Amino acid sequence: MAALIGILAGDGIGPEVTAEAVRVLQAIGTRHSHKFEFREGLIGGAAIDATGSAFPADTRQLCAAADAVLLGAVGGPKWSSPDAPVRPEQGLLDMRAAMAVYANLRPVVTHPSLYASSPLKPERLAGVDILVIRELTGGIYFGRKERTDTSATDVCTYSRPEIERVLRMAGRLAMQRRRKVTSVDKANVLETSRLWRSVAVELYAREFPGLQVEHLLVDAAAMHLLSRASDFDVIVTENMFGDILTDEASMLTGSLGMLPSAALGDGKQGLYEPIHGSAPDIAGQGKANPCGTILSAAMLLRHSLGLEAEAQRIETAVLAAIEGGQRTADIAVPGHAPVSTRAMGDAILSRIATG
Ligand code: NAD
């Protein structure tokens, strides 16, 4: 098959981790005779430096034309002054809105070979296989913002259709898994959450009679994610709660550097990125774990291009490399020297060639 893949490396460790994911996609293309065309675009701080905009017109066009987009990360201290006229993260929000990708899929799966990298006890990690679905284009991140010398306001708004479409996607995906959805809100305090809860109750009863549905307040969910993570199947929640809960959940897998994500709308096109940020503390040092980005490339093949076997080949290769002892510093086994970003990519590539 032929596909145009937009590559937005971004800032900090973004270029380092996307370079490894592109090498993996090239290897898959060669092995399975697919014609992947990679076209690069600017996003975030790199785009601000070059054009003054965090999401320039050329990148907008690339995102419209591509079958799928793979992103590294944006942001960094250089662009983080409170008075900065434009911030790198605004580029991400604009891109998600332009691509109408309203649901962010974040799988959280634990592996025994990484238990030692997690701060949690192994018995809390066994059998964890969660798909968190975070609403991505609504809520407080997109609401009206105001700032005076003495006060600041961020407005949180959700409409019924915005809630319905993401709950529906969660329901559909749960029916292909263990048929359980946990809807997370703060319905005891927030009006948007009360609407979210009532829509969830109605929609799941009406459209998914075979689905087991649980409602949790976000504070309780934060606790249950650490105490009974293996009970969860699909978790669906609004934008900010999902952002925070998935960073917390990343600790189950051992490192923020391991987790991939897919942002999807109604069509096949999608935006794929690791859940971590630009990690300025380790940027340019060859220390970044590329697995989250490489696993995002696997999700790209699965969800946008329909290449399930190729996606699984990447996932198997990543796991085999880790089990074989190839570990970047964030997941290194005590007493063993960590490998570089490039060496981690090499270890995965060699398993793709032979697997
Ligand atoms: P971060 O995710 O960049 O880093 C948090 C910690 O995790 C750091 O210690 C970092 O070294 C480590 N880490 C992250 N990714 C790693 C990887 N692949 N391998 C090894 N270690 C890794 O979060 P932060 O420090 O809070 O934010 C840094 C910048 O990134 C900020 O400007 C923030 O706005 C931005 N950010 C961007 C995105 C995105 O592009 N989607 C997401 C979150 C944060």
CSV table of C-alpha atoms and ligand atoms in Angstrom, one decimal:
chain,number,residue,atom,x,y,z
A,1,MET,CA,0.0,0.0,0.0
A,2,ALA,CA,1.1,3.6,-0.5
A,3,ALA,CA,0.7,6.2,2.2
A,4,LEU,CA,1.8,9.8,3.0
A,5,ILE,CA,3.0,10.1,6.6
A,6,GLY,CA,3.6,13.6,8.0
A,7,ILE,CA,6.6,13.8,10.4
A,8,LEU,CA,6.5,16.6,12.9
A,9,ALA,CA,9.6,16.1,15.1
A,10,GLY,CA,9.1,19.3,17.2
A,11,ASP,CA,11.4,20.2,20.1
A,12,GLY,CA,13.7,18.8,22.8
A,13,ILE,CA,13.9,15.0,22.4
A,14,GLY,CA,11.2,15.1,19.7
A,15,PRO,CA,13.7,14.8,16.8
A,16,GLU,CA,15.7,12.0,18.5
A,17,VAL,CA,12.7,9.8,19.1
A,18,THR,CA,10.9,10.4,15.8
A,19,ALA,CA,14.1,9.6,13.9
A,20,GLU,CA,14.0,6.1,15.4
A,21,ALA,CA,10.3,5.7,14.7
A,22,VAL,CA,10.9,6.7,11.0
A,23,ARG,CA,13.7,4.1,10.7
A,24,VAL,CA,11.3,1.5,12.1
A,25,LEU,CA,8.5,2.5,9.6
A,26,GLN,CA,11.0,2.4,6.8
A,27,ALA,CA,12.0,-1.1,7.8
A,28,ILE,CA,8.4,-2.2,7.9
A,29,GLY,CA,7.8,-0.6,4.5
A,30,THR,CA,10.7,-2.5,3.0
A,31,ARG,CA,9.8,-5.8,4.6
A,32,HIS,CA,6.1,-5.7,3.6
A,33,SER,CA,6.5,-3.9,0.3
A,34,HIS,CA,4.6,-0.7,1.3
A,35,LYS,CA,5.4,2.7,-0.2
A,36,PHE,CA,5.5,5.1,2.7
A,37,GLU,CA,6.3,8.7,1.8
A,38,PHE,CA,7.6,10.7,4.7
A,39,ARG,CA,7.2,14.5,4.6
A,40,GLU,CA,8.5,16.7,7.4
A,41,GLY,CA,6.8,19.8,8.9
A,42,LEU,CA,7.5,22.3,11.7
A,43,ILE,CA,5.6,22.4,14.9
A,44,GLY,CA,6.0,24.0,18.3
A,45,GLY,CA,9.1,26.0,19.3
A,46,ALA,CA,11.0,25.0,16.2
A,47,ALA,CA,8.1,26.4,14.1
A,48,ILE,CA,7.9,29.6,16.3
A,49,ASP,CA,11.6,30.2,15.7
A,50,ALA,CA,11.3,29.7,11.9
A,51,THR,CA,7.9,31.3,11.2
A,52,GLY,CA,6.6,33.0,14.3
A,53,SER,CA,3.7,30.6,14.4
A,54,ALA,CA,3.5,27.3,16.5
A,55,PHE,CA,1.4,25.7,13.7
A,56,PRO,CA,2.4,27.3,10.4
A,57,ALA,CA,0.3,27.2,7.3
A,58,ASP,CA,2.6,24.6,5.6
A,59,THR,CA,2.2,22.2,8.5
A,60,ARG,CA,-1.6,22.7,8.5
A,61,GLN,CA,-1.6,21.7,4.8
A,62,LEU,CA,0.6,18.7,5.4
A,63,CYS,CA,-1.7,17.6,8.2
A,64,ALA,CA,-4.7,17.9,5.8
A,65,ALA,CA,-3.0,16.0,3.0
A,66,ALA,CA,-1.4,13.2,5.0
A,67,ASP,CA,-2.9,9.8,5.7
A,68,ALA,CA,-1.4,10.0,9.2
A,69,VAL,CA,0.8,12.3,11.2
A,70,LEU,CA,3.6,11.2,13.6
A,71,LEU,CA,4.6,13.8,16.2
A,72,GLY,CA,7.6,13.9,18.6
A,73,ALA,CA,7.0,16.5,21.3
A,74,VAL,CA,6.8,20.3,21.6
A,75,GLY,CA,7.9,22.9,24.2
A,76,GLY,CA,10.9,23.8,26.3
A,77,PRO,CA,12.2,26.6,28.5
A,78,LYS,CA,13.2,28.7,25.6
A,79,TRP,CA,9.6,29.4,24.8
A,80,SER,CA,8.1,29.2,28.3
A,81,SER,CA,8.2,32.7,29.6
A,82,PRO,CA,4.8,33.7,31.0
A,83,ASP,CA,4.9,36.7,28.7
A,84,ALA,CA,5.6,34.8,25.5
A,85,PRO,CA,3.2,36.0,22.8
A,86,VAL,CA,2.8,32.4,21.4
A,87,ARG,CA,3.6,29.1,23.1
A,88,PRO,CA,4.6,25.8,21.5
A,89,GLU,CA,1.8,23.9,23.1
A,90,GLN,CA,-0.7,26.2,21.3
A,91,GLY,CA,0.5,24.5,18.1
A,92,LEU,CA,-0.5,21.1,19.4
A,93,LEU,CA,-4.0,22.3,20.4
A,94,ASP,CA,-4.5,24.1,17.0
A,95,MET,CA,-3.3,20.9,15.2
A,96,ARG,CA,-5.7,18.7,17.1
A,97,ALA,CA,-8.6,21.0,16.4
A,98,ALA,CA,-7.6,21.4,12.7
A,99,MET,CA,-7.5,17.6,12.3
A,100,ALA,CA,-10.7,17.2,14.3
A,101,VAL,CA,-9.1,14.3,16.3
A,102,TYR,CA,-11.4,14.4,19.3
A,103,ALA,CA,-10.4,11.1,21.0
A,104,ASN,CA,-7.0,10.3,22.3
A,105,LEU,CA,-6.3,6.5,22.8
A,106,ARG,CA,-3.7,5.7,25.3
A,107,PRO,CA,-3.0,2.0,25.9
A,108,VAL,CA,-1.4,1.2,29.3
A,109,VAL,CA,-0.1,-2.4,29.3
A,110,THR,CA,2.4,-3.8,31.9
A,111,HIS,CA,5.1,-6.4,31.1
A,112,PRO,CA,6.8,-8.5,33.8
A,113,SER,CA,10.2,-7.5,32.3
A,114,LEU,CA,9.5,-3.9,33.3
A,115,TYR,CA,8.0,-4.5,36.7
A,116,ALA,CA,11.3,-3.5,38.3
A,117,SER,CA,11.2,0.0,36.6
A,118,SER,CA,7.8,0.8,38.2
A,119,PRO,CA,7.7,2.4,41.7
A,120,LEU,CA,4.7,0.0,42.4
A,121,LYS,CA,4.9,-3.5,43.8
A,122,PRO,CA,4.8,-6.3,41.2
A,123,GLU,CA,1.5,-7.7,42.6
A,124,ARG,CA,-0.2,-4.3,41.7
A,125,LEU,CA,1.1,-4.5,38.1
A,126,ALA,CA,0.2,-8.1,37.1
A,127,GLY,CA,-2.4,-8.3,34.3
A,128,VAL,CA,-2.8,-4.5,33.7
A,129,ASP,CA,-4.2,-3.9,30.2
A,130,ILE,CA,-6.0,-0.6,30.1
A,131,LEU,CA,-7.1,1.6,27.2
A,132,VAL,CA,-7.6,5.2,28.4
A,133,ILE,CA,-9.6,7.3,26.0
A,134,ARG,CA,-9.2,11.0,26.7
A,135,GLU,CA,-11.4,13.7,25.1
A,136,LEU,CA,-9.0,15.9,23.2
A,137,THR,CA,-10.6,18.9,21.6
A,138,GLY,CA,-12.9,20.3,24.3
A,139,GLY,CA,-13.0,21.2,28.0
A,140,ILE,CA,-10.9,23.7,29.9
A,141,TYR,CA,-7.9,23.5,27.6
A,142,PHE,CA,-10.0,25.0,24.8
A,143,GLY,CA,-12.3,27.3,26.8
A,144,ARG,CA,-12.1,31.1,27.0
A,145,LYS,CA,-9.1,32.4,29.0
A,146,GLU,CA,-8.7,35.7,30.7
A,147,ARG,CA,-6.0,37.3,32.8
A,148,THR,CA,-5.8,40.6,34.7
A,149,ASP,CA,-3.2,41.7,37.2
A,150,THR,CA,-5.2,40.2,40.1
A,151,SER,CA,-7.2,37.3,38.6
A,152,ALA,CA,-7.3,34.6,35.9
A,153,THR,CA,-10.1,32.6,34.4
A,154,ASP,CA,-10.2,29.3,32.3
A,155,VAL,CA,-13.6,28.3,31.1
A,156,CYS,CA,-14.6,24.6,30.9
A,157,THR,CA,-17.3,23.9,28.3
A,158,TYR,CA,-18.6,20.6,26.9
A,159,SER,CA,-21.6,20.1,24.6
A,160,ARG,CA,-23.7,16.9,24.5
A,161,PRO,CA,-22.5,15.9,21.0
A,162,GLU,CA,-18.8,16.4,22.1
A,163,ILE,CA,-19.4,14.0,25.0
A,164,GLU,CA,-21.5,11.5,23.0
A,165,ARG,CA,-19.0,11.0,20.2
A,166,VAL,CA,-16.1,10.2,22.6
A,167,LEU,CA,-18.3,7.9,24.8
A,168,ARG,CA,-19.4,6.1,21.7
A,169,MET,CA,-15.9,5.5,20.5
A,170,ALA,CA,-15.0,4.2,24.0
A,171,GLY,CA,-18.1,1.9,23.9
A,172,ARG,CA,-17.2,0.5,20.5
A,173,LEU,CA,-13.6,-0.2,21.5
A,174,ALA,CA,-14.6,-1.8,24.8
A,175,MET,CA,-16.9,-4.1,23.0
A,176,GLN,CA,-13.8,-5.4,21.1
A,177,ARG,CA,-12.0,-5.9,24.4
A,178,ARG,CA,-13.3,-7.0,27.8
A,179,ARG,CA,-16.7,-5.1,27.5
A,180,LYS,CA,-16.2,-2.8,30.4
A,181,VAL,CA,-16.1,1.0,30.5
A,182,THR,CA,-15.2,3.2,33.4
A,183,SER,CA,-16.4,6.8,32.8
A,184,VAL,CA,-14.4,9.3,35.0
A,185,ASP,CA,-15.8,12.7,36.0
A,186,LYS,CA,-16.2,15.1,38.9
A,187,ALA,CA,-20.0,15.1,39.0
A,188,ASN,CA,-20.1,16.0,42.6
A,189,VAL,CA,-18.7,19.4,41.9
A,190,LEU,CA,-18.6,20.4,38.2
A,191,GLU,CA,-21.6,21.1,35.9
A,192,THR,CA,-19.7,19.8,32.9
A,193,SER,CA,-19.2,16.5,34.7
A,194,ARG,CA,-22.9,16.3,35.7
A,195,LEU,CA,-23.7,16.6,32.0
A,196,TRP,CA,-21.0,14.1,31.1
A,197,ARG,CA,-22.4,11.5,33.7
A,198,SER,CA,-26.0,11.8,32.5
A,199,VAL,CA,-25.0,11.5,28.9
A,200,ALA,CA,-22.9,8.4,29.8
A,201,VAL,CA,-25.7,6.8,31.7
A,202,GLU,CA,-28.2,7.4,28.8
A,203,LEU,CA,-25.9,6.6,25.9
A,204,TYR,CA,-24.5,3.3,27.3
A,205,ALA,CA,-27.9,2.0,28.3
A,206,ARG,CA,-29.4,2.9,24.9
A,207,GLU,CA,-26.6,1.9,22.5
A,208,PHE,CA,-24.4,-0.7,24.4
A,209,PRO,CA,-26.7,-2.9,26.4
A,210,GLY,CA,-24.0,-5.6,26.7
A,211,LEU,CA,-21.4,-3.3,28.2
A,212,GLN,CA,-20.5,-3.2,31.9
A,213,VAL,CA,-20.4,0.5,32.9
A,214,GLU,CA,-18.8,2.0,36.0
A,215,HIS,CA,-18.8,5.7,37.0
A,216,LEU,CA,-15.9,7.0,39.1
A,217,LEU,CA,-15.0,10.5,40.4
A,218,VAL,CA,-11.6,11.5,39.2
A,219,ASP,CA,-10.0,11.7,42.6
A,220,ALA,CA,-11.2,8.1,43.4
A,221,ALA,CA,-10.0,7.0,39.9
A,222,ALA,CA,-6.5,8.4,40.6
A,223,MET,CA,-6.4,6.2,43.7
A,224,HIS,CA,-7.9,3.1,42.1
A,225,LEU,CA,-5.4,3.3,39.2
A,226,LEU,CA,-2.7,2.5,41.8
A,227,SER,CA,-4.6,0.1,44.0
A,228,ARG,CA,-6.6,-2.1,41.5
A,229,ALA,CA,-5.3,-1.2,38.0
A,230,SER,CA,-5.9,-4.7,36.6
A,231,ASP,CA,-9.7,-4.2,37.1
A,232,PHE,CA,-9.9,-1.5,34.4
A,233,ASP,CA,-10.6,-2.3,30.8
A,234,VAL,CA,-11.5,1.0,29.0
A,235,ILE,CA,-11.4,4.3,30.9
A,236,VAL,CA,-13.0,7.3,29.2
A,237,THR,CA,-12.8,10.8,30.5
A,238,GLU,CA,-12.6,14.5,29.6
A,239,ASN,CA,-9.5,16.4,28.4
A,240,MET,CA,-7.7,17.5,31.6
A,241,PHE,CA,-8.6,14.5,33.7
A,242,GLY,CA,-7.3,12.2,30.9
A,243,ASP,CA,-4.1,14.2,30.6
A,244,ILE,CA,-3.3,13.8,34.3
A,245,LEU,CA,-4.5,10.2,34.8
A,246,THR,CA,-2.4,8.9,31.9
A,247,ASP,CA,0.8,10.4,33.2
A,248,GLU,CA,-0.1,8.7,36.5
A,249,ALA,CA,-0.8,5.5,34.7
A,250,SER,CA,2.5,5.6,32.8
A,251,MET,CA,4.2,4.8,36.1
A,252,LEU,CA,2.5,1.4,36.0
A,253,THR,CA,4.5,0.6,32.8
A,254,GLY,CA,7.8,1.8,34.3
A,255,SER,CA,8.4,5.1,32.4
A,256,LEU,CA,6.6,7.9,30.6
A,257,GLY,CA,8.9,7.1,27.7
A,258,MET,CA,7.1,3.8,27.0
A,259,LEU,CA,3.6,5.1,26.3
A,260,PRO,CA,2.2,5.7,22.9
A,261,SER,CA,-1.0,7.4,21.8
A,262,ALA,CA,-3.3,7.8,18.9
A,263,ALA,CA,-5.6,10.8,18.3
A,264,LEU,CA,-8.6,9.9,16.1
A,265,GLY,CA,-11.7,11.5,14.8
A,266,ASP,CA,-14.5,10.1,12.6
A,267,GLY,CA,-12.3,9.1,9.7
A,268,LYS,CA,-9.1,7.0,9.3
A,269,GLN,CA,-6.7,9.9,9.5
A,270,GLY,CA,-5.0,10.2,12.8
A,271,LEU,CA,-2.3,11.9,14.8
A,272,TYR,CA,0.2,9.7,16.7
A,273,GLU,CA,2.6,10.8,19.4
A,274,PRO,CA,4.2,9.5,22.6
A,275,ILE,CA,2.5,10.8,25.7
A,276,HIS,CA,5.7,12.4,27.1
A,277,GLY,CA,6.8,15.9,26.5
A,278,SER,CA,10.0,17.3,25.0
A,279,ALA,CA,12.1,16.3,28.1
A,280,PRO,CA,14.5,19.3,28.0
A,281,ASP,CA,16.5,17.8,30.8
A,282,ILE,CA,17.8,15.0,28.6
A,283,ALA,CA,17.4,16.6,25.1
A,284,GLY,CA,20.4,16.2,22.7
A,285,GLN,CA,22.1,13.6,24.9
A,286,GLY,CA,21.0,10.4,23.2
A,287,LYS,CA,19.3,9.3,26.5
A,288,ALA,CA,15.6,9.4,25.4
A,289,ASN,CA,13.6,6.2,25.3
A,290,PRO,CA,12.2,6.0,21.7
A,291,CYS,CA,9.7,3.2,22.6
A,292,GLY,CA,6.7,5.4,23.1
A,293,THR,CA,7.2,7.0,19.7
A,294,ILE,CA,7.9,3.6,18.0
A,295,LEU,CA,4.8,2.1,19.6
A,296,SER,CA,2.9,5.2,18.4
A,297,ALA,CA,4.1,4.3,14.9
A,298,ALA,CA,2.6,0.8,15.4
A,299,MET,CA,-0.7,2.4,16.3
A,300,LEU,CA,-0.5,4.5,13.2
A,301,LEU,CA,-0.2,1.4,11.1
A,302,ARG,CA,-3.1,-0.2,12.9
A,303,HIS,CA,-5.6,2.6,13.1
A,304,SER,CA,-4.9,4.8,10.0
A,305,LEU,CA,-3.5,2.3,7.5
A,306,GLY,CA,-5.3,-0.9,8.6
A,307,LEU,CA,-1.9,-2.8,8.8
A,308,GLU,CA,-2.6,-5.0,11.9
A,309,ALA,CA,0.1,-7.6,11.2
A,310,GLU,CA,2.8,-4.9,10.7
A,311,ALA,CA,1.7,-3.1,13.9
A,312,GLN,CA,2.0,-6.3,15.8
A,313,ARG,CA,5.4,-6.9,14.3
A,314,ILE,CA,6.6,-3.6,15.8
A,315,GLU,CA,5.0,-4.3,19.2
A,316,THR,CA,6.6,-7.7,19.4
A,317,ALA,CA,10.0,-6.3,18.4
A,318,VAL,CA,9.9,-3.6,21.1
A,319,LEU,CA,9.0,-6.2,23.8
A,320,ALA,CA,11.7,-8.6,22.5
A,321,ALA,CA,14.3,-5.8,22.6
A,322,ILE,CA,13.4,-4.9,26.2
A,323,GLU,CA,13.3,-8.5,27.3
A,324,GLY,CA,16.7,-9.0,25.7
A,325,GLY,CA,18.0,-6.4,28.1
A,326,GLN,CA,18.3,-3.4,25.7
A,327,ARG,CA,17.2,-0.5,28.0
A,328,THR,CA,17.5,3.2,27.9
A,329,ALA,CA,18.3,4.9,31.2
A,330,ASP,CA,14.7,5.4,32.2
A,331,ILE,CA,14.0,1.7,32.2
A,332,ALA,CA,17.5,0.4,32.8
A,333,VAL,CA,18.1,-2.6,35.0
A,334,PRO,CA,20.3,-1.7,38.0
A,335,GLY,CA,23.9,-2.8,37.5
A,336,HIS,CA,23.5,-2.8,33.6
A,337,ALA,CA,24.7,0.1,31.5
A,338,PRO,CA,21.8,1.8,29.7
A,339,VAL,CA,21.8,2.0,25.9
A,340,SER,CA,21.4,5.2,23.8
A,341,THR,CA,18.3,6.2,21.9
A,342,ARG,CA,20.0,5.0,18.6
A,343,ALA,CA,21.1,1.7,20.1
A,344,MET,CA,17.5,1.1,21.4
A,345,GLY,CA,16.3,1.8,17.8
A,346,ASP,CA,18.9,-0.6,16.4
A,347,ALA,CA,17.8,-3.3,18.9
A,348,ILE,CA,14.2,-3.0,17.8
A,349,LEU,CA,15.2,-2.9,14.1
A,350,SER,CA,17.2,-6.1,14.3
A,351,ARG,CA,14.1,-7.8,15.8
A,352,ILE,CA,11.9,-6.5,13.0
A,353,ALA,CA,14.4,-7.9,10.4
A,354,THR,CA,14.5,-11.3,12.0
A,355,GLY,CA,11.0,-11.6,13.7
B,1,NAD,P1,8.2,15.6,30.0
B,1,NAD,O1,7.3,14.5,29.6
B,1,NAD,O2,8.9,16.3,28.9
B,1,NAD,O3,9.3,15.0,31.0
B,1,NAD,C1,9.0,14.5,32.3
B,1,NAD,C2,10.2,13.6,32.8
B,1,NAD,O4,10.1,12.4,32.1
B,1,NAD,C3,11.6,14.2,32.6
B,1,NAD,O5,12.4,13.9,33.7
B,1,NAD,C4,12.0,13.6,31.3
B,1,NAD,O6,13.4,13.5,31.2
B,1,NAD,C5,11.3,12.2,31.4
B,1,NAD,N1,11.0,11.7,30.1
B,1,NAD,C6,10.0,12.1,29.2
B,1,NAD,N2,10.1,11.5,28.1
B,1,NAD,C7,11.1,10.6,28.2
B,1,NAD,C8,11.7,9.6,27.3
B,1,NAD,N3,11.2,9.4,26.1
B,1,NAD,N4,12.7,8.9,27.7
B,1,NAD,C9,13.3,9.1,28.9
B,1,NAD,N5,12.8,10.0,29.8
B,1,NAD,C10,11.7,10.7,29.4
B,1,NAD,O7,7.4,16.6,30.9
B,1,NAD,P2,7.8,18.1,31.4
B,1,NAD,O8,9.3,18.1,31.8
B,1,NAD,O9,6.8,18.4,32.3
B,1,NAD,O10,7.6,19.0,30.1
B,1,NAD,C11,8.7,19.5,29.3
B,1,NAD,C12,8.1,20.2,28.1
B,1,NAD,O11,7.3,19.4,27.3
B,1,NAD,C13,7.2,21.4,28.5
B,1,NAD,O12,7.5,22.5,27.7
B,1,NAD,C14,5.8,20.8,28.3
B,1,NAD,O13,4.9,21.8,28.0
B,1,NAD,C15,6.0,20.0,27.1
B,1,NAD,N6,5.1,18.9,26.9
B,1,NAD,C16,4.7,18.6,25.6
B,1,NAD,C17,3.9,17.5,25.4
B,1,NAD,C18,3.6,17.2,23.9
B,1,NAD,O14,4.4,17.6,23.1
B,1,NAD,N7,2.6,16.4,23.7
B,1,NAD,C19,3.4,16.8,26.4
B,1,NAD,C20,3.7,17.1,27.7
B,1,NAD,C21,4.6,18.2,28.0
